[in-house]
PDB file of C-alpha atoms in Angstrom:
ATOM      1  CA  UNK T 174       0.000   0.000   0.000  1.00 78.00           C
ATOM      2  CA  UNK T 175       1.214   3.521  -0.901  1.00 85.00           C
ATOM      3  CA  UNK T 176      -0.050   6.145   1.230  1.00 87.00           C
ATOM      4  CA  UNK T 177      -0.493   9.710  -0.500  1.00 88.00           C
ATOM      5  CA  UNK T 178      -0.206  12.042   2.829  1.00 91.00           C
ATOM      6  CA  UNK T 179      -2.317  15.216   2.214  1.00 90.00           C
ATOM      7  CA  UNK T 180      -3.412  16.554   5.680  1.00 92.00           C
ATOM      8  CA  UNK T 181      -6.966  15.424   6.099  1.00 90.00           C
ATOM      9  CA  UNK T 182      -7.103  14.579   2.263  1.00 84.00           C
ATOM     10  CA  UNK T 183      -5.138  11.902   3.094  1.00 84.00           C
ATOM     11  CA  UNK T 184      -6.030   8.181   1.249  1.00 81.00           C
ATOM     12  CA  UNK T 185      -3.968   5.143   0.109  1.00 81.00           C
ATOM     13  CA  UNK T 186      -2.903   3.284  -2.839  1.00 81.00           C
ATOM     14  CA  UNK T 187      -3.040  -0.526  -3.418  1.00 79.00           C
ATOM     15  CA  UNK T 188      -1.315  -2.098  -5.858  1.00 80.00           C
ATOM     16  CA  UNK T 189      -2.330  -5.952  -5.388  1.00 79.00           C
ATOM     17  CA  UNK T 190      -3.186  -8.554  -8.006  1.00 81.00           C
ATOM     18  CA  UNK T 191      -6.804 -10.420  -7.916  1.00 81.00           C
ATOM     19  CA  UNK T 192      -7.393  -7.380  -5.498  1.00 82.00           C
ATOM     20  CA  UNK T 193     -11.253  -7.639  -6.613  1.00 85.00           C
ATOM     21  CA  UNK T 194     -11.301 -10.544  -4.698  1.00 86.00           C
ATOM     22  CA  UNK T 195     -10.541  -9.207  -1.569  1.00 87.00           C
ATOM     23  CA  UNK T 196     -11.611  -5.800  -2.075  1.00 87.00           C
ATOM     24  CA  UNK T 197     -14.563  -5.828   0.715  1.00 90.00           C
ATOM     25  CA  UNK T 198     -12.091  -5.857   3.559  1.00 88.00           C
ATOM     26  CA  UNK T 199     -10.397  -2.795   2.219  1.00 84.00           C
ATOM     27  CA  UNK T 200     -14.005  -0.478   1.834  1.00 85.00           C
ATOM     28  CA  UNK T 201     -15.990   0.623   5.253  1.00 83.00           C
ATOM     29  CA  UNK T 202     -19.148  -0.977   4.913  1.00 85.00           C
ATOM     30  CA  UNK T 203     -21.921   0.813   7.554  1.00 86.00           C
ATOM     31  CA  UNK T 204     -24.769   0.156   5.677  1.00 86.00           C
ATOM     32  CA  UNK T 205     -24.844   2.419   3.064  1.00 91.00           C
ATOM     33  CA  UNK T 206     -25.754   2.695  -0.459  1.00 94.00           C
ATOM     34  CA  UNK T 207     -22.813   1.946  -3.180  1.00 95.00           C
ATOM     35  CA  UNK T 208     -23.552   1.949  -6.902  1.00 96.00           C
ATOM     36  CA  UNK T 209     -20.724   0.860  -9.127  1.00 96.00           C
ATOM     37  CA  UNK T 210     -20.490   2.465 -12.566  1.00 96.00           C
ATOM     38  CA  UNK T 211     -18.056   1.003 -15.356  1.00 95.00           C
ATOM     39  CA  UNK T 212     -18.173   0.583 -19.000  1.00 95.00           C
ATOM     40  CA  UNK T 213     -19.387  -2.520 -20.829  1.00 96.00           C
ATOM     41  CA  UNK T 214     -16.267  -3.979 -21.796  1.00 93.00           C
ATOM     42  CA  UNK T 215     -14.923  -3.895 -18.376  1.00 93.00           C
ATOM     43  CA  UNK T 216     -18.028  -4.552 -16.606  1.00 95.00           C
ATOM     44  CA  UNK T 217     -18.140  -7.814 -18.125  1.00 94.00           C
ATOM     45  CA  UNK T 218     -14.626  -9.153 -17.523  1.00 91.00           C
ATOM     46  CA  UNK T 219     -14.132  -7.236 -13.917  1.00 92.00           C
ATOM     47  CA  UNK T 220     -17.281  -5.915 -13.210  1.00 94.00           C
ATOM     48  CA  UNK T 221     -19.777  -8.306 -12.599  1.00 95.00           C
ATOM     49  CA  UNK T 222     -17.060 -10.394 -10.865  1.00 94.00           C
ATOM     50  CA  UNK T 223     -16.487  -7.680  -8.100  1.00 95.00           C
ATOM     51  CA  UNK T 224     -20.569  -6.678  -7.989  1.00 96.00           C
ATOM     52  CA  UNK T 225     -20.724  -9.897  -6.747  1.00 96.00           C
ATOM     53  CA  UNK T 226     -18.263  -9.890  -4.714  1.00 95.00           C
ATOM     54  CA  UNK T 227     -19.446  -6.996  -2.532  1.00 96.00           C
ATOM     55  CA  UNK T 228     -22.993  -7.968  -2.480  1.00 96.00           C
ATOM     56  CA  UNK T 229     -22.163 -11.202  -0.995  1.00 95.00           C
ATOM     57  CA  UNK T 230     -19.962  -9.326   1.548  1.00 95.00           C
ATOM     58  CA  UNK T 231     -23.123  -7.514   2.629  1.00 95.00           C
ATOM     59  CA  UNK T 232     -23.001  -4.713   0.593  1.00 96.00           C
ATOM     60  CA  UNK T 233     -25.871  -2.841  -1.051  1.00 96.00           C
ATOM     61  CA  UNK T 234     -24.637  -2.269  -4.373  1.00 97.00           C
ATOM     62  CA  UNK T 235     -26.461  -1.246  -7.391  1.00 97.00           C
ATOM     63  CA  UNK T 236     -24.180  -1.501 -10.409  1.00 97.00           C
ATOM     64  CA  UNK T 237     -24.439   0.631 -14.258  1.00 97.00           C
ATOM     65  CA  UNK T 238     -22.882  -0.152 -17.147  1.00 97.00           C
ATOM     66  CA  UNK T 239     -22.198   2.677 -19.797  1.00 96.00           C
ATOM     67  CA  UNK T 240     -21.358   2.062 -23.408  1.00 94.00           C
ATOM     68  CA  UNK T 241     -17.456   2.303 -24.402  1.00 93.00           C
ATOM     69  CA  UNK T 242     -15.979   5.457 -25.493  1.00 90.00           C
ATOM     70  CA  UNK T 243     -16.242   9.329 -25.518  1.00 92.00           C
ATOM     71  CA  UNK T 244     -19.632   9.310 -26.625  1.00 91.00           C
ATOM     72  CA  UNK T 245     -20.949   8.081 -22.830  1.00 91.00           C
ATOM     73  CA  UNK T 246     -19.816  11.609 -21.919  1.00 91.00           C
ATOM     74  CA  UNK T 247     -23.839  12.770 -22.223  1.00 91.00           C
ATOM     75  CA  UNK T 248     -25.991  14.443 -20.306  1.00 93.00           C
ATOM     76  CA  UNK T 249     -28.570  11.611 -21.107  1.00 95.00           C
ATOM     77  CA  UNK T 250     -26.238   9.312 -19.681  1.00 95.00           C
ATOM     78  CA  UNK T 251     -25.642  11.013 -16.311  1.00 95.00           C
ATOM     79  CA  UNK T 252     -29.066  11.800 -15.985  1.00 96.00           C
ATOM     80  CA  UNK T 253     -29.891   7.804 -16.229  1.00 97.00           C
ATOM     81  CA  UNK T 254     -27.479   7.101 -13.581  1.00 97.00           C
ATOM     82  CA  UNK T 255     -29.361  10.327 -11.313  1.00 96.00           C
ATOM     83  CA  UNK T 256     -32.362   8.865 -11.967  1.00 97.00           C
ATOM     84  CA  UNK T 257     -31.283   5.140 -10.774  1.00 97.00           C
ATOM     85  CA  UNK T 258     -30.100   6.647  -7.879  1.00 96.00           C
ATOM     86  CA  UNK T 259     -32.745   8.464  -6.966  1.00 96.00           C
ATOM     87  CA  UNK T 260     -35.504   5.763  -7.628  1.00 97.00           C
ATOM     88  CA  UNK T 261     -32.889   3.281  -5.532  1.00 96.00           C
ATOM     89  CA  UNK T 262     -33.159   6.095  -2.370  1.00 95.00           C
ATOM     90  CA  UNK T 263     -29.329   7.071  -2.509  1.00 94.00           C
ATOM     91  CA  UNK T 264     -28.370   9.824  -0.248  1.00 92.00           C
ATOM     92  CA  UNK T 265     -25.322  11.519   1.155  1.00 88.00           C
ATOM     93  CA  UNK T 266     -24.020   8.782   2.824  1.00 88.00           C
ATOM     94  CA  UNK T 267     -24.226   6.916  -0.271  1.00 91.00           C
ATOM     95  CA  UNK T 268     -20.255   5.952  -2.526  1.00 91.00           C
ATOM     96  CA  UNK T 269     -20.037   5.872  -5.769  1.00 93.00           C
ATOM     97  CA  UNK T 270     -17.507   3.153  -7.145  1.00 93.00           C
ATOM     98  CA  UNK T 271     -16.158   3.479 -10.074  1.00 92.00           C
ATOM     99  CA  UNK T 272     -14.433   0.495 -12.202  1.00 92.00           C
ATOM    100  CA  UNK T 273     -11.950   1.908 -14.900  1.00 89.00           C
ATOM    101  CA  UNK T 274     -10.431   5.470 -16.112  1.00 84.00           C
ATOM    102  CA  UNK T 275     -11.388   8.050 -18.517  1.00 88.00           C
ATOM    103  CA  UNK T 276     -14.703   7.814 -19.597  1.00 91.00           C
ATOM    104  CA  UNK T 277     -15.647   5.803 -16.618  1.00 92.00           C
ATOM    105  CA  UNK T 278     -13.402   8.359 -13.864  1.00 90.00           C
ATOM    106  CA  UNK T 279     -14.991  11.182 -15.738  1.00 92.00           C
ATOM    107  CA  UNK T 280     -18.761  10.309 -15.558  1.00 93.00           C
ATOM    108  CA  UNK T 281     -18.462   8.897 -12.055  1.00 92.00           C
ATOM    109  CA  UNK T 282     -16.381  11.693 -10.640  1.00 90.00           C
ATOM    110  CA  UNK T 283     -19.280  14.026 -12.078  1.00 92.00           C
ATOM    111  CA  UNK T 284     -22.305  12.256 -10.276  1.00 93.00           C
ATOM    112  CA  UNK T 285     -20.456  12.092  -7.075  1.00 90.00           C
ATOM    113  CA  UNK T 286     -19.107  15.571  -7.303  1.00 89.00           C
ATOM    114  CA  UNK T 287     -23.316  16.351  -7.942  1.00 90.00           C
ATOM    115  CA  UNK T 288     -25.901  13.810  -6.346  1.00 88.00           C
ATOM    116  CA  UNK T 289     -27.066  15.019  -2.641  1.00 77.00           C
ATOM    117  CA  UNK T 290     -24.433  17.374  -2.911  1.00 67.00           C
ATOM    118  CA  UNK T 291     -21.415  15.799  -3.289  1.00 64.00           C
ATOM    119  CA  UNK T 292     -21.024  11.927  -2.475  1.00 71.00           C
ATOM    120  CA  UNK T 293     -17.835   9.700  -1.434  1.00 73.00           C
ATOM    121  CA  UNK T 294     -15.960   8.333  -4.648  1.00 76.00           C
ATOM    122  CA  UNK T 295     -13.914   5.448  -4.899  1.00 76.00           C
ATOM    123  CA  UNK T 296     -11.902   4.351  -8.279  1.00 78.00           C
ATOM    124  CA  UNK T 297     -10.453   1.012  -9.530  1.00 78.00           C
ATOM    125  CA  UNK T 298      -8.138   1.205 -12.298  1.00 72.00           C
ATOM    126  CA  UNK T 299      -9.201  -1.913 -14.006  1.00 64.00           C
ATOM    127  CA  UNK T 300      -6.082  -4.188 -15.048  1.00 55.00           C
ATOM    128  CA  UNK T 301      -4.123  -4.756 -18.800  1.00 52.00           C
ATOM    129  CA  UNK T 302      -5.547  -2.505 -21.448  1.00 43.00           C
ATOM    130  CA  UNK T 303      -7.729  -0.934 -19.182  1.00 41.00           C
ATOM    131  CA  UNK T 304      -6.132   2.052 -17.889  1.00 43.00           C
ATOM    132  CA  UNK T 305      -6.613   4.954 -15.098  1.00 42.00           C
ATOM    133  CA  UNK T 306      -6.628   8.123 -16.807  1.00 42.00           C
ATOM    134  CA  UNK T 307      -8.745  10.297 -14.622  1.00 44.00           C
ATOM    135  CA  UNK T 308      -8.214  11.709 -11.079  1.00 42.00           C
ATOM    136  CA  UNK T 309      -9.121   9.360  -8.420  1.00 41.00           C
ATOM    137  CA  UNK T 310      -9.162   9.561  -4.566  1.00 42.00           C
ATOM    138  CA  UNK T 311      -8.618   5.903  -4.174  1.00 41.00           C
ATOM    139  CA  UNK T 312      -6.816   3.502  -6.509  1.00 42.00           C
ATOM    140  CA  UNK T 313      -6.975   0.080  -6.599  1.00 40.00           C
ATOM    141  CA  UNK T 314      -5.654  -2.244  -9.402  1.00 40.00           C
ATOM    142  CA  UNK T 315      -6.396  -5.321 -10.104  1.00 39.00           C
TER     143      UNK T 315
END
C-alpha cells in the first residue's frame, strides 16, 4: 500500500493482483448505499465479478454499465445514472464506485461531485488494457 499524505485529504494506494477478490475488507461498509459504474467492456470481464463480490460481503450495491468510449460523456447518460439513484433512495451517505479510467473516472467523478451534494468516490483502475486516466481519490488495481 502507498499512502499519498495530504493533511486530512489523506487516502492510500493498493497495488495488489486479484485485489477484486478481496476488495470488501479494504471499503468501510456501515450500511450504506454503493452503486458501481463502469463501461461494458470492463463490466463484463471485472465488473460483474467484483458486484458480486461486494454484495455477498453484505453490501448494497447497485451496479451501471455505460457504453465504451467518448460518446458516454452525455448528459442523457448522467441523468440515467441520477435517476437510478434516486428511484434506488441514494443519499449523502451513499459511494459511488467506479471500475476503470477516462470515460468511466470522468462520468463517475461528475455524479459524485453532484448527487445530494457531493457523495464519497472510490476508483479502480481496471487491469491490462484498461487504464486509469482520470483523477481518483482511491486507486486500486487489479
Amino acid at each position: 500500500m502507498i499512502s499519498v499524505n495530504l493533511g486530512n485529504r489523506s487516502y492510500p494506494i493498493i497495488v495488489k493482483n486479484g485485489v477484486i477478490n478481496s476488495l470488501s475488507s479494504y471499503l468501510n461498509n456501515s450500511g450504506e448505499k454503493w452503486i458501481l459504474i463502469s463501461q461494458d467492456s470492463i463490466m463484463q470481464y471485472y465488473g460483474d465479478k467484483l458486484y458480486d463480490h461486494l454484495l455477498g460481503n453484505g453490501f448494497k450495491i447497485t451496479k451501471v454499465s455505460i457504453k465504451d468510449g467518448e460518446s458516454s460523456k452525455d448528459l442523457a447518460i448522467y441523468t440515467d445514472i441520477i435517476s437510478t439513484m434516486l428511484e434506488k433512495n441514494f443519499d449523502r451517505s451513499s459511494v459511488v464506485l467506479s471500475l476503470g479510467g477516462g470515460v468511466v473516472g470522468d462520468i463517475a467523478g461528475f455524479v459524485s461531485a453532484t448527487y445530494a451534494c457531493a457523495v464519497a468516490g472510490l476508483a479502480i483502475a481496471a487491469p491490462g488494457r484498461f487504464r486509469c486516466h482520470s483523477s481518483t481519490r482511491c486507486v486500486l488495481r487489479g
